[in-house]
mmCIF file of C-alpha atoms and ligand atoms in Angstrom:
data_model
loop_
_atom_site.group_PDB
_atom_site.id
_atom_site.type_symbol
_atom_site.label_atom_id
_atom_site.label_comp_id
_atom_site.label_asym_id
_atom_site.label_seq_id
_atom_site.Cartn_x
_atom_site.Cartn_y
_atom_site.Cartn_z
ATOM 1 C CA UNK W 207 183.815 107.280 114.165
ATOM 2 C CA UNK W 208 181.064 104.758 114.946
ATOM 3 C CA UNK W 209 181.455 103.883 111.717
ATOM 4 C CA UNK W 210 185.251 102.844 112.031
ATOM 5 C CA UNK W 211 184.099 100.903 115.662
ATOM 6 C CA UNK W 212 182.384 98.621 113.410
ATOM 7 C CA UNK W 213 185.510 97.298 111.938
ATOM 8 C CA UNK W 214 187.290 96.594 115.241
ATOM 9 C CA UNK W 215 187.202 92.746 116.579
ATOM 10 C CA UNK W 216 187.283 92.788 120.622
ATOM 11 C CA UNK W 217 189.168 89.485 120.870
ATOM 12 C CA UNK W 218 188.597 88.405 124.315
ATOM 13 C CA UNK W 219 191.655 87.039 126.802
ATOM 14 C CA UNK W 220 194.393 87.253 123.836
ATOM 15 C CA UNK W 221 197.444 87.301 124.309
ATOM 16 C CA UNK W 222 196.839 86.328 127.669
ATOM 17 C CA UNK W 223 193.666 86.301 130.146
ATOM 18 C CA UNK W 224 192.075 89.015 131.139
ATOM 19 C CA UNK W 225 193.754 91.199 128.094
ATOM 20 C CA UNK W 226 190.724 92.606 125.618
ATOM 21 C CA UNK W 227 192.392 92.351 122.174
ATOM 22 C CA UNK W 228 191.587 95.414 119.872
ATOM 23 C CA UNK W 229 191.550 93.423 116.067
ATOM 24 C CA UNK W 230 192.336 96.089 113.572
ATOM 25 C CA UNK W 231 192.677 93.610 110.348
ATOM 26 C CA UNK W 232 188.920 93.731 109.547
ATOM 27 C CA UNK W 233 189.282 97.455 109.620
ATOM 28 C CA UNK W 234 191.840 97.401 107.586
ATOM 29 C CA UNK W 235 191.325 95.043 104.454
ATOM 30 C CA UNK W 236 188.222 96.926 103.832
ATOM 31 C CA UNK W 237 189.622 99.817 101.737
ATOM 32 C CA UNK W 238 187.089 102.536 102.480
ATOM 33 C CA UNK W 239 187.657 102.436 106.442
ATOM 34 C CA UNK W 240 191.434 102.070 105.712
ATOM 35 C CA UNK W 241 191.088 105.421 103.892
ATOM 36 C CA UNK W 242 188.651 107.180 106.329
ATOM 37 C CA UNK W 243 191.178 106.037 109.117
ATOM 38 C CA UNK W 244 194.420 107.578 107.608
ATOM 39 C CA UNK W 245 192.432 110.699 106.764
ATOM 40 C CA UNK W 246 191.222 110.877 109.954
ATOM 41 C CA UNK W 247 194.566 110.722 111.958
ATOM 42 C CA UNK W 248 196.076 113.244 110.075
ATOM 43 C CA UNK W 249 193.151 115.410 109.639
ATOM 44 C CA UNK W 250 194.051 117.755 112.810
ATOM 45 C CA UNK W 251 197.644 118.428 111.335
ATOM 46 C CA UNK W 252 197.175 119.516 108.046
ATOM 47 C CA UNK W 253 197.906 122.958 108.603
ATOM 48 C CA UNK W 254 201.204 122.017 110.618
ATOM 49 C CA UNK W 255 204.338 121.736 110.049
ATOM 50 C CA UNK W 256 205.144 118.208 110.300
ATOM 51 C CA UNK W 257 208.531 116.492 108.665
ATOM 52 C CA UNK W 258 207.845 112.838 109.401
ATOM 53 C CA UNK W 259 205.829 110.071 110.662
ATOM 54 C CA UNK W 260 207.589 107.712 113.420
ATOM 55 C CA UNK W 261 205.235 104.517 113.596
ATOM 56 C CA UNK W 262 205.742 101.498 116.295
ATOM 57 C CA UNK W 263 206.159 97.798 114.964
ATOM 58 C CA UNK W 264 203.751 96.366 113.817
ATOM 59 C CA UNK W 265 200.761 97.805 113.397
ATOM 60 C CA UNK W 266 202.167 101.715 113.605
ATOM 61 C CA UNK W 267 203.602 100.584 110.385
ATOM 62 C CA UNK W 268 200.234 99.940 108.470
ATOM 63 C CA UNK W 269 198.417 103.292 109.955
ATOM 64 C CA UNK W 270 202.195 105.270 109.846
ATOM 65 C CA UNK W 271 203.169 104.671 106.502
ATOM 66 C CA UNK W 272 200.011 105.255 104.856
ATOM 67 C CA UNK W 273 199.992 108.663 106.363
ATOM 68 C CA UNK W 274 203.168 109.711 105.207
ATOM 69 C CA UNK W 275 202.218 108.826 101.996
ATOM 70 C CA UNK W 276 199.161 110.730 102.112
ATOM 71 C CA UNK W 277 201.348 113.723 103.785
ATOM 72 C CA UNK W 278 204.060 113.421 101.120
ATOM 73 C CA UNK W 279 206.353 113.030 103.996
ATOM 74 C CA UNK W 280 209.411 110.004 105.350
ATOM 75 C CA UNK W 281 208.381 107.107 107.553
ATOM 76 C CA UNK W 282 210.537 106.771 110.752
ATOM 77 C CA UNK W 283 210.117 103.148 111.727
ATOM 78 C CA UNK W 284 210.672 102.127 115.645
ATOM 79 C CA UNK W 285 211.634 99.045 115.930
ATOM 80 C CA UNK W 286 211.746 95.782 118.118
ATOM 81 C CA UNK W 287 215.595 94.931 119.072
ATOM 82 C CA UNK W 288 217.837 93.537 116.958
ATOM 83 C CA UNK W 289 215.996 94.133 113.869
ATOM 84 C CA UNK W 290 217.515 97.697 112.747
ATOM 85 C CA UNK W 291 221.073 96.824 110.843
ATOM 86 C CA UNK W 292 222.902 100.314 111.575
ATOM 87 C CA UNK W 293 223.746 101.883 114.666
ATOM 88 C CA UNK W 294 220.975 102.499 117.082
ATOM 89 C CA UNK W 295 219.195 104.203 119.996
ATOM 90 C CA UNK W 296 216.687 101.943 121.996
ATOM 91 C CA UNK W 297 214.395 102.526 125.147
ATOM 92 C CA UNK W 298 212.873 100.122 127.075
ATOM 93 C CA UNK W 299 208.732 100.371 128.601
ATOM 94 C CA UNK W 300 206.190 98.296 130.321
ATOM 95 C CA UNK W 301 203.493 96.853 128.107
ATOM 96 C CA UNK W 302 199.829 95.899 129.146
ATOM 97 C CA UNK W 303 201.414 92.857 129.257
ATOM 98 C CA UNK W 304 205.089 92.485 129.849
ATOM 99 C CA UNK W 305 207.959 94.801 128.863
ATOM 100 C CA UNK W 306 209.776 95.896 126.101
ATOM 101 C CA UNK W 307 212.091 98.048 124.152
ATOM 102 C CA UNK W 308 212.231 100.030 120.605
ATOM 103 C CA UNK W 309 215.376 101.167 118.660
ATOM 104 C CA UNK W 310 215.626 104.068 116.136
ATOM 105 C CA UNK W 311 218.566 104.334 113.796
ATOM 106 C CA UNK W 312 220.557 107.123 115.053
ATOM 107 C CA UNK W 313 220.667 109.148 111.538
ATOM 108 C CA UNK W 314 216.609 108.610 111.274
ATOM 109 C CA UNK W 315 215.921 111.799 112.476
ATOM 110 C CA UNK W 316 217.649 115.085 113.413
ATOM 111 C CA UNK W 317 217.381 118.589 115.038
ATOM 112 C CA UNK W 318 214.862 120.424 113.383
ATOM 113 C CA UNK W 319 212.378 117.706 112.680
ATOM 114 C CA UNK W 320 208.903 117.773 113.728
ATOM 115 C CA UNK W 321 207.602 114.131 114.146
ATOM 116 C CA UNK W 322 203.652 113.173 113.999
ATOM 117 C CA UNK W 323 203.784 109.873 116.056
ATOM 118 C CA UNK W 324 201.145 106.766 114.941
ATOM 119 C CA UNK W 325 200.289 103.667 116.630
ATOM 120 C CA UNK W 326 197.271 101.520 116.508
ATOM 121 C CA UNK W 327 196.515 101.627 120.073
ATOM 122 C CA UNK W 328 197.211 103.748 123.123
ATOM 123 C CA UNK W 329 196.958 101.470 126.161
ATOM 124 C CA UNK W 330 199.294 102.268 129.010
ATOM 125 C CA UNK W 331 201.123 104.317 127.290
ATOM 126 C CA UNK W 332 204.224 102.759 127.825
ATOM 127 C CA UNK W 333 205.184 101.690 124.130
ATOM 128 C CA UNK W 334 204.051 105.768 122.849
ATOM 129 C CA UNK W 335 206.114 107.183 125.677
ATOM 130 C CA UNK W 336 209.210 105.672 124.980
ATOM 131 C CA UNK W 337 208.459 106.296 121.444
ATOM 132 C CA UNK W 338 208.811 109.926 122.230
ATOM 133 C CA UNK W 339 211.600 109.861 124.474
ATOM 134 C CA UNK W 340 213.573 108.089 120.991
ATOM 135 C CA UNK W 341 212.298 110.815 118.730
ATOM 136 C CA UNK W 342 213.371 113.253 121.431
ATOM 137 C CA UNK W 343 216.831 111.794 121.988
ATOM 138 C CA UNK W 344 217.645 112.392 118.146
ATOM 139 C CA UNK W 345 217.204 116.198 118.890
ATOM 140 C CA UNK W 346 213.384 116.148 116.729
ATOM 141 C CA UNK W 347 210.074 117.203 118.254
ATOM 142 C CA UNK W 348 207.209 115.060 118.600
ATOM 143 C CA UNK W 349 203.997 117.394 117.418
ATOM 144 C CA UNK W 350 201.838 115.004 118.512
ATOM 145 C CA UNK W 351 200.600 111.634 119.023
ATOM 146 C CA UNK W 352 198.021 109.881 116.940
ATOM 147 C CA UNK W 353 196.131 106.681 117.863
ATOM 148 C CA UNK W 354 193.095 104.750 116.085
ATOM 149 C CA UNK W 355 191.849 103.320 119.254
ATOM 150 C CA UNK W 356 192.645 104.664 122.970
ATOM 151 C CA UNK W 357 191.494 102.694 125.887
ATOM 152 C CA UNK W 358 190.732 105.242 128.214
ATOM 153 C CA UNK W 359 190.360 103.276 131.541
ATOM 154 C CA UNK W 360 194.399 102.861 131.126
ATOM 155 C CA UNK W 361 195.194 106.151 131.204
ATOM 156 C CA UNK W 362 197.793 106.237 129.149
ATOM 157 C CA UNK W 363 197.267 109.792 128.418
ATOM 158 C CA UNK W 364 199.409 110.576 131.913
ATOM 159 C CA UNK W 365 201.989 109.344 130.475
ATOM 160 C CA UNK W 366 202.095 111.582 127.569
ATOM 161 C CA UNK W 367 200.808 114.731 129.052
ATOM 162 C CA UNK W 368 203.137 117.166 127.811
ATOM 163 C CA UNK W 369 202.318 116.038 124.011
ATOM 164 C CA UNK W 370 199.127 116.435 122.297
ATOM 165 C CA UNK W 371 197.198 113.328 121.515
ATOM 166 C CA UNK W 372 194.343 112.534 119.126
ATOM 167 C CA UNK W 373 192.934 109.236 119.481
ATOM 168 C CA UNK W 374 189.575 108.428 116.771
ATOM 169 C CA UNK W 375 187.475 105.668 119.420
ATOM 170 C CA UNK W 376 187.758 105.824 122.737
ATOM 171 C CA UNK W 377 186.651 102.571 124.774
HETATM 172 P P1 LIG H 257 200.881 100.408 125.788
HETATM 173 O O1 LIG H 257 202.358 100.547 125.752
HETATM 174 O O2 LIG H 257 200.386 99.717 127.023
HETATM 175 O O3 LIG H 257 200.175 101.717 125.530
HETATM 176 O O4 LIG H 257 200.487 99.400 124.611
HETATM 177 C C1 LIG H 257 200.342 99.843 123.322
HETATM 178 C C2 LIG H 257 200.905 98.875 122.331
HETATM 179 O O5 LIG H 257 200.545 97.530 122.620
HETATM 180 C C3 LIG H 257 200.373 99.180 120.942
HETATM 181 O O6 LIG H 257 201.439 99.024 120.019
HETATM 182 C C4 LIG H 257 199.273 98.176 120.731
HETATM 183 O O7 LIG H 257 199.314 97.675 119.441
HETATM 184 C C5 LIG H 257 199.515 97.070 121.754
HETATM 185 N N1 LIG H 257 198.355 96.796 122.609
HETATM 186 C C6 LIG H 257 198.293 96.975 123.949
HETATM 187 N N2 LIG H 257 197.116 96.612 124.446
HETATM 188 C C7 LIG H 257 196.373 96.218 123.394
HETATM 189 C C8 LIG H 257 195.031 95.755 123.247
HETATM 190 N N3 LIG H 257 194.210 95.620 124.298
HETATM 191 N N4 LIG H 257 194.595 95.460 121.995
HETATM 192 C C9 LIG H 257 195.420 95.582 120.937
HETATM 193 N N5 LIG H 257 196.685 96.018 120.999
HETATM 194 C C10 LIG H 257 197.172 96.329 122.210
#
């Protein structure tokens, strides 16, 4: 994984002071790292049963999508308000900085479903959390969720205890 750290930018008081900004484009417009992250995120489900891939806008999308593709599987995309055009659930969170909420079409997922959940980053945990509760309230399981980068010293991880997580760097 040290070789994935490489590709991360710390960007230092964005969006706001005091925040350390974990830069994932250089990691992924170089295609081999791109690859070896994908891989990697999956790489602890393969022999599971999993029906789709929910991913959190934005960057859940790049990391989500790409593994459903690799898994032959449906994207699930969770989205900021007011940007999904059919009917919707939504659940609001605290962010590392500020709050927010994410919607789900209704229909996106049902009973039945077992639901690998990707995000670029596991901060406070806030954002996955509610991500679960959504995937939850449609009646689908969440197997587990899978990060690139975790920052530990959050502990985000309380707030998902009762799901498995799998996070590639830890800082
Ligand atoms: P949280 O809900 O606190 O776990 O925040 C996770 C979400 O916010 C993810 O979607 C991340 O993309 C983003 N995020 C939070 N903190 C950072 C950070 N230090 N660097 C990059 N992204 C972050």
């Amino acid at each position: 994984m040290q070789r994935l750290e490489a590709y991360i930018r710390n960007i230092p008081d964005f969006p706001e002071p005091g925040i350390q900004f974990k830069d994932i484009t250089p990691l992924v417009k170089t295609p081999a790292m791109l690859k070896l992250a994908v891989h990697q995120l999956i790489h602890p489900f393969l022999g599971q049963e999993i029906t789709a891939i929910a991913g959190m806008e934005a960057r859940g999308f790049i990391f989500g999508s790409l593994a459903a593709w690799e898994l032959g599987i449906g994207f699930i995309p969770l989205r900021k308000p007011g940007k999904l055009p059919y009917d919707v659930e939504s659940m609001s969170y605290n962010l590392e900085y500020g709050s927010a909420s994410l919607e789900v079409h209704i229909d996106a997922l049902e009973q039945g479903d077992k639901v690998l959940l990707i995000d670029d980053l596991l901060a406070t945990g806030g954002t996955a959390a509610a991500s679960c509760e959504l995937v939850e309230k449609l009646g689908a399981e969440v197997v587990a969720c899978a990060f690139v980068v975790e920052l530990d010293f959050l502990n985000g991880r309380e707030k998902l205890s009762k799901h498995k997580i799998h996070s590639l760097i830890h800082y």
